[in-house]
DNA sequence: ATATTTTTTTAGACTAATCTAAATTTTTAT
DNA sequence: ATAAAAATTTAGATTAGTCTAAAAAAATAT
């Protein structure tokens, strides 16, 4: 069984590797885990000895099949708990991350299966991120940043790329939510900002950074 | 803030001290925590330095006002989570303890207040144990072991003294639950066992040990 | 192609929580 | 009252996870 810390490292490596596809550098892990490179090297060796990652000295790590599965189970728990907090306890979507960061480490398969059932088997979390099923299957729907859309097509907001509390609060403030329907009214040449229409009733300007962080389907 | 381990020790000391009234010996703590006396001595010093317990060398510890409050907050979380597991996730009362043992350490006052509200401010947990409120107030209703009851009065089962899974499963099997109404039909002189009537419809014999572990009001 | 800079690893140290074995204190028995 | 037994504390190690500083390797710049 993995320790609390091992789970956190493995999950970070999973996310940094684009869901397990590419190699991850020691410095990247240190950055996201808020630790020093020396500490990362130690942990890397531990995870490597457990065959959760493949480690080549000086060239970073790649997550193994087994490691990806373990990471997905942590992601599953994180996203199910976030869904619970929002849907059942009335948390707002910007309040759930830190609590889920703790809850994801509770060890009980019975608990997580019952929670999944209680929530009626949700497929995405409050930020639009897919929830892996109990076998680790995850349905990644192809999404593009709003900043790369053009024309007058109907666009649906599907998820946020990075869900920092301040960004999420900003979205709530301007009326953007997962599932919202938007259309692009104008693209400002000067700074890449967009004028958008939300749900056919509200016009707002959003910055290029904001548009890059909103993932949508056309 | 207390560590996971400090919280567990403090809660154990609280329970061993009869809700904070009497002194607790090193060996008792070691016994319930499944650790060695030497480890307990180390932890005792830590908790004493934080003024959560008063420690007198070789004579055990007494919980302080502050320590009692901290312990009650852990007990509150434990019992609210148990209530959630049974009432919302359909756990049975013999399955909840180990999971609650983990969940009680989640740090988020928002979470626990919202959970309390979601459960509609329960006053007792699935084992009949009182749930402290957010200020640490706990309503201890006077209860006596069924083994000390006599006569034909109406008796209500209020809680279990020790809720081991096997005892709880046994109770479910014979139809005893928190709130059940029982009456004593006969007391066997030989071994102290009782013949009881449950909910005016089911007669069973229970051992003296079982009767001593069932707390009731007359 | 070499030298400089950056990244990574190693070495050695620290804290929290645990242990075993030895020393000390208290309790119990004679 | 003294000796034996039991409980407790201390001393010294160990493991997980972290750090700083030094050494080694890789990447970059001239
Ligand atoms: Mn976490
Ligand atoms: Mn999320
Ligand atoms: Mn616990
Ligand atoms: Mn309980």
Short mmCIF file of C-alpha atoms (C1' of nucleotides) and ligand atoms in Angstrom, two decimals:
data_model
loop_
_atom_site.label_atom_id
_atom_site.label_comp_id
_atom_site.label_asym_id
_atom_site.label_seq_id
_atom_site.Cartn_x
_atom_site.Cartn_y
_atom_site.Cartn_z
CA UNK A 1 0.00 0.00 0.00
CA UNK A 2 1.16 3.49 -0.82
CA UNK A 3 1.80 6.15 1.78
CA UNK A 4 0.07 9.52 1.73
CA UNK A 5 3.23 11.10 0.33
CA UNK A 6 3.82 8.42 -2.28
CA UNK A 7 0.26 8.89 -3.52
CA UNK A 8 0.77 12.62 -3.86
CA UNK A 9 4.00 12.24 -5.80
CA UNK A 10 2.54 9.59 -8.08
CA UNK A 11 -0.50 11.71 -8.85
CA UNK A 12 1.71 14.73 -9.59
CA UNK A 13 3.85 12.63 -11.93
CA UNK A 14 0.72 11.35 -13.65
CA UNK A 15 -0.56 14.87 -14.27
CA UNK A 16 2.84 16.21 -15.34
CA UNK A 17 3.24 13.35 -17.80
CA UNK A 18 0.03 14.25 -19.67
CA UNK A 19 -1.90 11.29 -18.28
CA UNK A 20 1.11 9.02 -18.38
CA UNK A 21 2.39 9.58 -21.90
CA UNK A 22 5.59 11.60 -21.60
CA UNK A 23 8.66 11.62 -19.34
CA UNK A 24 8.81 13.95 -16.35
CA UNK A 25 11.88 15.76 -15.00
CA UNK A 26 13.00 15.90 -11.39
CA UNK A 27 12.79 19.69 -11.40
CA UNK A 28 9.19 19.68 -12.64
CA UNK A 29 8.17 17.38 -9.83
CA UNK A 30 10.01 19.50 -7.26
CA UNK A 31 8.23 22.56 -8.62
CA UNK A 32 4.69 21.16 -8.34
CA UNK A 33 5.30 19.35 -5.05
CA UNK A 34 6.92 22.36 -3.43
CA UNK A 35 9.94 20.32 -2.43
CA UNK A 36 13.63 20.36 -3.31
CA UNK A 37 15.11 18.31 -6.13
CA UNK A 38 17.08 16.22 -3.63
CA UNK A 39 13.84 15.12 -1.95
CA UNK A 40 12.35 14.25 -5.32
CA UNK A 41 15.32 12.06 -6.20
CA UNK A 42 14.81 10.11 -2.97
CA UNK A 43 11.11 9.59 -3.62
CA UNK A 44 11.71 8.70 -7.26
CA UNK A 45 13.92 5.84 -6.13
CA UNK A 46 11.23 4.57 -3.79
CA UNK A 47 8.52 4.64 -6.46
CA UNK A 48 10.89 3.09 -8.94
CA UNK A 49 11.67 0.22 -6.56
CA UNK A 50 7.93 -0.39 -6.33
CA UNK A 51 7.72 -0.46 -10.15
CA UNK A 52 5.33 2.46 -10.26
CA UNK A 53 7.67 4.53 -12.39
CA UNK A 54 10.65 3.79 -14.64
CA UNK A 55 13.62 5.89 -13.60
CA UNK A 56 16.65 6.63 -15.67
CA UNK A 57 19.23 8.63 -13.81
CA UNK A 58 19.50 12.24 -14.99
CA UNK A 59 16.73 11.72 -17.56
CA UNK A 60 13.59 11.81 -15.44
CA UNK A 61 10.85 9.24 -14.98
CA UNK A 62 8.05 7.61 -16.92
CA UNK A 63 5.00 6.23 -15.18
CA UNK A 64 4.44 2.47 -15.56
CA UNK A 65 1.17 0.74 -16.28
CA UNK A 66 0.84 -0.16 -12.64
CA UNK A 67 1.79 3.36 -11.55
CA UNK A 68 -0.73 4.89 -13.92
CA UNK A 69 -3.42 2.68 -12.45
CA UNK A 70 -2.54 3.66 -8.88
CA UNK A 71 -2.49 7.33 -9.87
CA UNK A 72 -5.87 6.99 -11.56
CA UNK A 73 -7.35 5.54 -8.39
CA UNK A 74 -6.20 8.62 -6.47
CA UNK A 75 -7.57 10.90 -9.20
CA UNK A 76 -10.85 8.97 -9.08
CA UNK A 77 -11.14 9.50 -5.34
CA UNK A 78 -10.19 13.18 -5.61
CA UNK A 79 -12.82 13.90 -8.24
CA UNK A 80 -15.57 11.86 -6.60
CA UNK A 81 -15.00 13.72 -3.33
CA UNK A 82 -15.05 17.08 -5.11
CA UNK A 83 -18.33 16.10 -6.71
CA UNK A 84 -19.72 15.09 -3.32
CA UNK A 85 -18.66 18.37 -1.74
CA UNK A 86 -20.34 20.45 -4.43
CA UNK A 87 -23.45 18.39 -5.08
CA UNK A 88 -24.27 17.23 -1.58
CA UNK A 89 -22.62 19.66 0.82
CA UNK A 90 -23.13 22.83 -1.23
CA UNK A 91 -19.48 23.77 -1.47
CA UNK A 92 -18.70 26.14 -4.32
CA UNK A 93 -16.34 24.84 -6.99
CA UNK A 94 -13.49 27.04 -5.80
CA UNK A 95 -13.60 25.64 -2.24
CA UNK A 96 -13.25 21.93 -2.86
CA UNK A 97 -9.70 21.32 -3.99
CA UNK A 98 -7.80 21.47 -0.69
CA UNK A 99 -10.31 19.29 1.12
CA UNK A 100 -10.32 16.73 -1.69
CA UNK A 101 -6.53 16.76 -1.52
CA UNK A 102 -6.92 15.20 1.94
CA UNK A 103 -9.98 13.02 1.29
CA UNK A 104 -8.34 11.35 -1.73
CA UNK A 105 -6.05 9.46 0.66
CA UNK A 106 -8.75 7.68 2.66
CA UNK A 107 -8.22 3.95 2.22
CA UNK A 108 -11.47 2.05 1.77
CA UNK A 109 -12.67 0.55 -1.46
CA UNK A 110 -16.12 0.04 0.04
CA UNK A 111 -16.31 3.76 0.80
CA UNK A 112 -15.40 4.87 -2.68
CA UNK A 113 -17.78 2.45 -4.38
CA UNK A 114 -20.63 3.53 -2.13
CA UNK A 115 -19.79 7.18 -2.67
CA UNK A 116 -19.81 6.65 -6.44
CA UNK A 117 -23.23 5.05 -6.19
CA UNK A 118 -24.55 7.79 -3.87
CA UNK A 119 -23.53 10.37 -6.47
CA UNK A 120 -25.14 8.26 -9.21
CA UNK A 121 -21.90 7.49 -11.01
CA UNK A 122 -20.86 10.95 -12.17
CA UNK A 123 -18.59 11.12 -15.22
CA UNK A 124 -17.07 14.54 -14.62
CA UNK A 125 -16.12 16.51 -11.52
CA UNK A 126 -17.17 20.10 -10.72
CA UNK A 127 -14.37 21.44 -12.93
CA UNK A 128 -15.39 19.35 -15.90
CA UNK A 129 -12.59 16.82 -15.43
CA UNK A 130 -13.38 13.19 -16.20
CA UNK A 131 -13.72 10.71 -13.32
CA UNK A 132 -11.98 7.36 -13.89
CA UNK A 133 -14.21 4.36 -13.24
CA UNK A 134 -13.31 1.65 -10.71
CA UNK A 135 -11.22 -0.22 -13.26
CA UNK A 136 -9.27 2.95 -14.10
CA UNK A 137 -10.94 3.68 -17.41
CA UNK A 138 -11.10 7.38 -18.10
CA UNK A 139 -13.00 8.99 -20.97
CA UNK A 140 -11.04 11.98 -22.23
CA UNK A 141 -13.26 14.01 -24.52
CA UNK A 142 -11.32 16.12 -27.01
CA UNK A 143 -11.53 19.73 -25.96
CA UNK A 144 -9.86 22.90 -27.22
CA UNK A 145 -9.11 26.21 -25.55
CA UNK A 146 -11.75 28.85 -26.20
CA UNK A 147 -8.91 31.04 -27.46
CA UNK A 148 -8.55 28.75 -30.46
CA UNK A 149 -12.16 28.92 -31.52
CA UNK A 150 -13.39 31.10 -34.31
CA UNK A 151 -16.58 31.92 -36.16
CA UNK A 152 -20.11 31.96 -34.90
CA UNK A 153 -20.61 28.29 -34.03
CA UNK A 154 -22.27 27.23 -30.81
CA UNK A 155 -19.63 26.52 -28.20
CA UNK A 156 -20.08 24.60 -24.93
CA UNK A 157 -17.80 25.16 -21.95
CA UNK A 158 -16.52 21.73 -20.89
CA UNK A 159 -13.77 22.25 -18.31
CA UNK A 160 -11.07 24.51 -16.95
CA UNK A 161 -7.45 23.74 -17.70
CA UNK A 162 -6.15 25.02 -14.35
CA UNK A 163 -8.76 25.47 -11.65
CA UNK A 164 -7.22 27.98 -9.26
CA UNK A 165 -9.76 29.36 -6.78
CA UNK A 166 -9.34 32.90 -8.11
CA UNK A 167 -10.01 31.85 -11.70
CA UNK A 168 -13.04 29.82 -10.66
CA UNK A 169 -14.41 32.72 -8.61
CA UNK A 170 -13.93 34.99 -11.60
CA UNK A 171 -15.84 32.60 -13.85
CA UNK A 172 -18.74 32.45 -11.40
CA UNK A 173 -18.76 36.22 -11.25
CA UNK A 174 -19.10 36.64 -15.01
CA UNK A 175 -21.62 33.80 -15.30
CA UNK A 176 -19.46 31.13 -16.92
CA UNK A 177 -19.99 27.55 -15.73
CA UNK A 178 -19.41 24.00 -16.95
CA UNK A 179 -22.04 23.36 -19.60
CA UNK A 180 -22.60 27.01 -20.40
CA UNK A 181 -23.24 27.85 -24.04
CA UNK A 182 -21.11 30.66 -25.43
CA UNK A 183 -20.48 32.28 -28.77
CA UNK A 184 -17.66 34.54 -29.88
CA UNK A 185 -18.83 38.00 -30.82
CA UNK A 186 -15.47 39.60 -31.44
CA UNK A 187 -11.78 38.91 -31.17
CA UNK A 188 -9.59 41.90 -30.29
CA UNK A 189 -6.53 41.91 -32.47
CA UNK A 190 -4.48 44.01 -30.05
CA UNK A 191 -4.34 41.72 -27.00
CA UNK A 192 -6.17 38.55 -28.03
CA UNK A 193 -9.08 39.20 -25.72
CA UNK A 194 -12.55 38.03 -26.70
CA UNK A 195 -16.00 39.44 -26.48
CA UNK A 196 -18.33 36.53 -25.82
CA UNK A 197 -22.03 35.96 -25.36
CA UNK A 198 -22.96 33.63 -22.50
CA UNK A 199 -26.22 31.66 -22.72
CA UNK A 200 -27.50 34.03 -25.40
CA UNK A 201 -28.03 36.72 -22.83
CA UNK A 202 -24.88 38.17 -21.34
CA UNK A 203 -22.00 39.88 -23.17
CA UNK A 204 -18.56 40.06 -21.55
CA UNK A 205 -14.95 40.63 -22.50
CA UNK A 206 -12.45 38.04 -21.31
CA UNK A 207 -8.67 38.15 -21.55
CA UNK A 208 -6.58 35.87 -23.73
CA UNK A 209 -5.27 34.11 -20.60
CA UNK A 210 -8.81 33.39 -19.47
CA UNK A 211 -9.77 32.12 -22.94
CA UNK A 212 -6.71 29.85 -23.01
CA UNK A 213 -7.71 28.35 -19.68
CA UNK A 214 -11.29 27.54 -20.70
CA UNK A 215 -11.67 24.26 -22.56
CA UNK A 216 -14.65 23.88 -24.87
CA UNK A 217 -16.22 21.82 -27.61
CA UNK A 218 -17.62 23.36 -30.78
CA UNK B 1 -2.25 22.05 14.73
CA UNK B 2 -2.14 18.46 15.89
CA UNK B 3 -0.67 15.63 13.85
CA UNK B 4 -2.65 12.56 12.91
CA UNK B 5 -0.87 10.60 15.63
CA UNK B 6 -1.27 13.26 18.30
CA UNK B 7 -5.01 13.33 17.60
CA UNK B 8 -5.25 9.57 17.99
CA UNK B 9 -3.37 9.58 21.29
CA UNK B 10 -5.39 12.47 22.65
CA UNK B 11 -8.67 10.82 21.74
CA UNK B 12 -7.55 7.56 23.36
CA UNK B 13 -6.59 9.42 26.53
CA UNK B 14 -9.94 11.19 26.53
CA UNK B 15 -11.84 7.90 26.30
CA UNK B 16 -9.64 6.14 28.86
CA UNK B 17 -10.11 8.99 31.31
CA UNK B 18 -13.92 8.63 31.30
CA UNK B 19 -14.47 11.76 29.25
CA UNK B 20 -11.62 13.60 30.91
CA UNK B 21 -12.36 12.98 34.57
CA UNK B 22 -9.74 10.53 35.83
CA UNK B 23 -5.99 10.00 35.39
CA UNK B 24 -4.70 7.56 32.78
CA UNK B 25 -1.65 5.30 33.06
CA UNK B 26 1.07 4.87 30.46
CA UNK B 27 0.37 1.16 30.20
CA UNK B 28 -3.33 1.73 29.50
CA UNK B 29 -2.50 4.06 26.65
CA UNK B 30 0.06 1.61 25.25
CA UNK B 31 -2.55 -1.13 25.41
CA UNK B 32 -5.26 0.73 23.49
CA UNK B 33 -2.88 2.34 21.00
CA UNK B 34 -1.10 -0.93 20.29
CA UNK B 35 2.28 0.64 20.99
CA UNK B 36 5.00 0.11 23.57
CA UNK B 37 5.15 2.03 26.84
CA UNK B 38 8.36 3.75 25.72
CA UNK B 39 6.57 5.23 22.72
CA UNK B 40 3.74 6.41 24.93
CA UNK B 41 6.16 8.18 27.26
CA UNK B 42 7.58 10.08 24.29
CA UNK B 43 4.17 11.13 23.04
CA UNK B 44 3.00 12.06 26.53
CA UNK B 45 5.86 14.53 26.76
CA UNK B 46 4.88 16.09 23.45
CA UNK B 47 1.23 16.48 24.40
CA UNK B 48 2.24 17.77 27.81
CA UNK B 49 4.49 20.42 26.22
CA UNK B 50 1.48 21.54 24.20
CA UNK B 51 -0.59 21.76 27.41
CA UNK B 52 -3.10 19.21 26.22
CA UNK B 53 -2.42 16.91 29.15
CA UNK B 54 -0.88 17.30 32.60
CA UNK B 55 1.90 14.78 33.08
CA UNK B 56 3.37 13.68 36.36
CA UNK B 57 6.24 11.27 35.92
CA UNK B 58 5.39 7.68 36.91
CA UNK B 59 1.82 8.69 37.83
CA UNK B 60 0.14 8.99 34.44
CA UNK B 61 -1.62 11.88 32.79
CA UNK B 62 -4.76 13.97 33.14
CA UNK B 63 -6.33 15.69 30.18
CA UNK B 64 -6.48 19.50 30.37
CA UNK B 65 -9.40 21.70 29.44
CA UNK B 66 -7.74 22.51 26.14
CA UNK B 67 -6.88 18.86 25.54
CA UNK B 68 -10.43 17.79 26.28
CA UNK B 69 -11.70 20.29 23.77
CA UNK B 70 -9.33 19.07 21.07
CA UNK B 71 -10.28 15.47 21.81
CA UNK B 72 -13.97 16.33 21.61
CA UNK B 73 -13.47 17.86 18.17
CA UNK B 74 -11.96 14.58 16.96
CA UNK B 75 -14.79 12.62 18.57
CA UNK B 76 -17.28 14.98 16.92
CA UNK B 77 -15.77 14.34 13.51
CA UNK B 78 -15.58 10.59 14.08
CA UNK B 79 -19.23 10.33 15.06
CA UNK B 80 -20.51 12.66 12.34
CA UNK B 81 -18.67 10.63 9.72
CA UNK B 82 -20.05 7.38 11.12
CA UNK B 83 -23.51 8.85 10.94
CA UNK B 84 -22.91 9.91 7.33
CA UNK B 85 -21.67 6.47 6.36
CA UNK B 86 -24.71 4.73 7.80
CA UNK B 87 -27.43 7.22 6.91
CA UNK B 88 -26.26 8.34 3.50
CA UNK B 89 -23.99 5.63 2.14
CA UNK B 90 -25.88 2.64 3.56
CA UNK B 91 -22.98 1.22 5.53
CA UNK B 92 -24.03 -1.12 8.31
CA UNK B 93 -23.12 -0.08 11.84
CA UNK B 94 -20.38 -2.70 12.12
CA UNK B 95 -18.53 -1.40 9.02
CA UNK B 96 -18.06 2.24 9.88
CA UNK B 97 -15.45 2.40 12.62
CA UNK B 98 -12.23 1.88 10.68
CA UNK B 99 -13.21 4.32 7.94
CA UNK B 100 -14.25 6.96 10.48
CA UNK B 101 -10.91 6.39 12.19
CA UNK B 102 -9.34 7.88 9.06
CA UNK B 103 -11.98 10.48 8.20
CA UNK B 104 -11.85 12.01 11.69
CA UNK B 105 -8.44 13.48 10.81
CA UNK B 106 -9.53 15.55 7.80
CA UNK B 107 -8.78 19.19 8.57
CA UNK B 108 -11.54 21.51 7.43
CA UNK B 109 -13.96 23.28 9.71
CA UNK B 110 -16.12 24.19 6.72
CA UNK B 111 -16.42 20.53 5.84
CA UNK B 112 -17.50 19.41 9.27
CA UNK B 113 -20.05 22.20 9.66
CA UNK B 114 -21.53 21.43 6.26
CA UNK B 115 -21.58 17.72 7.02
CA UNK B 116 -23.37 18.39 10.32
CA UNK B 117 -25.98 20.43 8.47
CA UNK B 118 -26.35 17.82 5.70
CA UNK B 119 -27.09 15.21 8.38
CA UNK B 120 -29.54 17.63 10.03
CA UNK B 121 -27.54 18.02 13.23
CA UNK B 122 -27.68 14.50 14.62
CA UNK B 123 -27.25 14.12 18.39
CA UNK B 124 -26.12 10.49 18.47
CA UNK B 125 -24.05 8.30 16.17
CA UNK B 126 -25.04 4.85 14.84
CA UNK B 127 -23.89 3.24 18.08
CA UNK B 128 -25.95 5.56 20.25
CA UNK B 129 -22.97 7.66 21.30
CA UNK B 130 -23.54 11.38 21.72
CA UNK B 131 -22.09 13.80 19.14
CA UNK B 132 -20.40 16.88 20.61
CA UNK B 133 -21.59 20.14 19.06
CA UNK B 134 -19.22 22.59 17.40
CA UNK B 135 -18.42 24.25 20.72
CA UNK B 136 -17.58 20.89 22.28
CA UNK B 137 -20.74 20.51 24.32
CA UNK B 138 -21.74 16.89 24.72
CA UNK B 139 -24.99 15.65 26.21
CA UNK B 140 -24.32 12.48 28.15
CA UNK B 141 -27.64 10.83 28.97
CA UNK B 142 -27.46 8.57 32.02
CA UNK B 143 -27.60 4.97 30.88
CA UNK B 144 -27.23 1.66 32.67
CA UNK B 145 -26.20 -1.78 31.47
CA UNK B 146 -29.15 -4.01 30.65
CA UNK B 147 -27.62 -6.52 33.05
CA UNK B 148 -28.49 -4.20 35.93
CA UNK B 149 -32.14 -3.83 35.07
CA UNK B 150 -34.85 -5.73 36.82
CA UNK B 151 -38.61 -6.05 36.82
CA UNK B 152 -41.02 -5.67 33.99
CA UNK B 153 -40.54 -1.99 33.13
CA UNK B 154 -40.24 -0.82 29.55
CA UNK B 155 -36.58 -0.56 28.58
CA UNK B 156 -35.12 1.29 25.60
CA UNK B 157 -31.76 0.30 24.12
CA UNK B 158 -29.68 3.50 23.93
CA UNK B 159 -26.12 2.51 23.03
CA UNK B 160 -23.43 -0.13 23.09
CA UNK B 161 -20.58 0.17 25.57
CA UNK B 162 -18.00 -1.40 23.22
CA UNK B 163 -18.98 -1.59 19.59
CA UNK B 164 -16.83 -4.36 18.17
CA UNK B 165 -17.97 -5.47 14.72
CA UNK B 166 -18.74 -8.98 15.93
CA UNK B 167 -20.94 -7.73 18.77
CA UNK B 168 -22.76 -5.34 16.45
CA UNK B 169 -23.34 -8.08 13.90
CA UNK B 170 -24.68 -10.30 16.65
CA UNK B 171 -27.11 -7.61 17.76
CA UNK B 172 -28.38 -7.14 14.21
CA UNK B 173 -28.84 -10.86 13.92
CA UNK B 174 -31.03 -11.12 17.01
CA UNK B 175 -32.95 -7.97 16.13
CA UNK B 176 -31.53 -5.54 18.70
CA UNK B 177 -30.91 -1.96 17.52
CA UNK B 178 -30.55 1.51 19.00
CA UNK B 179 -34.03 2.61 20.05
CA UNK B 180 -35.39 -0.92 20.33
CA UNK B 181 -37.82 -1.54 23.14
CA UNK B 182 -37.05 -4.56 25.31
CA UNK B 183 -38.36 -6.12 28.46
CA UNK B 184 -36.80 -8.70 30.73
CA UNK B 185 -38.74 -11.94 30.87
CA UNK B 186 -36.35 -13.94 33.01
CA UNK B 187 -32.96 -13.77 34.61
CA UNK B 188 -31.06 -17.07 34.82
CA UNK B 189 -29.50 -17.40 38.23
CA UNK B 190 -26.83 -19.84 37.06
CA UNK B 191 -24.91 -17.69 34.55
CA UNK B 192 -26.55 -14.27 34.64
CA UNK B 193 -28.01 -14.63 31.18
CA UNK B 194 -31.31 -12.97 30.38
CA UNK B 195 -34.38 -13.90 28.43
CA UNK B 196 -35.65 -10.72 26.81
CA UNK B 197 -38.54 -9.69 24.60
CA UNK B 198 -37.61 -7.35 21.74
CA UNK B 199 -40.25 -4.94 20.40
CA UNK B 200 -43.00 -7.03 22.01
CA UNK B 201 -42.55 -9.70 19.42
CA UNK B 202 -39.30 -11.62 19.62
CA UNK B 203 -37.96 -13.62 22.57
CA UNK B 204 -34.23 -14.33 22.85
CA UNK B 205 -31.66 -15.36 25.43
CA UNK B 206 -28.58 -13.18 25.72
CA UNK B 207 -25.46 -13.79 27.78
CA UNK B 208 -24.42 -11.73 30.78
CA UNK B 209 -21.54 -10.28 28.76
CA UNK B 210 -23.93 -9.13 26.06
CA UNK B 211 -26.28 -7.63 28.66
CA UNK B 212 -23.39 -5.80 30.32
CA UNK B 213 -22.40 -4.29 26.98
CA UNK B 214 -25.87 -2.97 26.13
CA UNK B 215 -26.68 0.39 27.69
CA UNK B 216 -30.32 1.25 28.24
CA UNK B 217 -32.74 3.61 29.93
CA UNK B 218 -35.68 2.39 31.94
"C1'" DA C 1 35.86 21.89 -28.60
"C1'" DT C 2 35.96 23.96 -24.28
"C1'" DA C 3 34.23 26.45 -20.72
"C1'" DT C 4 30.34 27.91 -18.17
"C1'" DT C 5 25.80 27.24 -16.43
"C1'" DT C 6 22.09 24.37 -15.07
"C1'" DT C 7 20.26 20.17 -13.45
"C1'" DT C 8 20.58 16.13 -10.87
"C1'" DT C 9 22.45 13.14 -7.56
"C1'" DT C 10 24.92 12.06 -3.33
"C1'" DA C 11 26.30 12.82 1.42
"C1'" DG C 12 25.12 14.04 5.74
"C1'" DA C 13 21.80 15.96 8.98
"C1'" DC C 14 17.10 16.77 11.12
"C1'" DT C 15 12.21 15.65 12.94
"C1'" DA C 16 8.29 12.56 14.04
"C1'" DA C 17 7.09 8.24 15.44
"C1'" DT C 18 8.36 3.97 16.52
"C1'" DC C 19 11.18 0.06 18.64
"C1'" DT C 20 14.44 -2.85 22.08
"C1'" DA C 21 17.22 -3.05 25.99
"C1'" DA C 22 18.79 -1.05 30.16
"C1'" DA C 23 18.06 1.83 34.16
"C1'" DT C 24 14.98 3.67 37.49
"C1'" DT C 25 10.91 4.06 40.29
"C1'" DT C 26 6.80 2.27 42.26
"C1'" DT C 27 4.03 -1.51 43.85
"C1'" DT C 28 3.40 -5.91 45.91
"C1'" DA C 29 4.63 -9.80 48.64
"C1'" DT C 30 6.88 -11.84 52.29
"C1'" DA D 1 11.25 -3.59 56.37
"C1'" DT D 2 13.18 -5.71 52.71
"C1'" DA D 3 13.16 -8.23 48.57
"C1'" DA D 4 10.99 -9.35 44.31
"C1'" DA D 5 8.00 -8.02 40.65
"C1'" DA D 6 5.84 -4.74 37.73
"C1'" DA D 7 5.56 -0.36 35.57
"C1'" DT D 8 7.82 3.54 33.72
"C1'" DT D 9 11.42 6.18 31.88
"C1'" DT D 10 15.78 6.76 29.49
"C1'" DA D 11 19.23 5.65 26.00
"C1'" DG D 12 20.21 4.47 21.65
"C1'" DA D 13 18.49 2.76 16.94
"C1'" DT D 14 15.48 2.76 12.86
"C1'" DT D 15 12.37 4.45 9.08
"C1'" DA D 16 9.95 8.01 6.22
"C1'" DG D 17 10.30 12.31 4.54
"C1'" DT D 18 12.53 16.40 4.38
"C1'" DC D 19 16.54 19.76 4.04
"C1'" DT D 20 21.44 22.06 2.74
"C1'" DA D 21 25.80 21.74 0.72
"C1'" DA D 22 28.95 19.40 -2.21
"C1'" DA D 23 29.89 16.47 -6.18
"C1'" DA D 24 28.77 14.84 -10.68
"C1'" DA D 25 26.55 14.92 -15.10
"C1'" DA D 26 24.18 17.18 -18.86
"C1'" DA D 27 23.01 21.21 -21.45
"C1'" DT D 28 24.31 25.60 -23.30
"C1'" DA D 29 27.26 29.24 -24.94
"C1'" DT D 30 31.27 30.87 -26.86
MN1 LIG E 1 -3.31 14.75 -1.66
MN1 LIG E 2 -11.35 18.99 -9.91
MN1 LIG E 3 -7.94 7.95 13.95
MN1 LIG E 4 -19.49 5.16 17.02
#
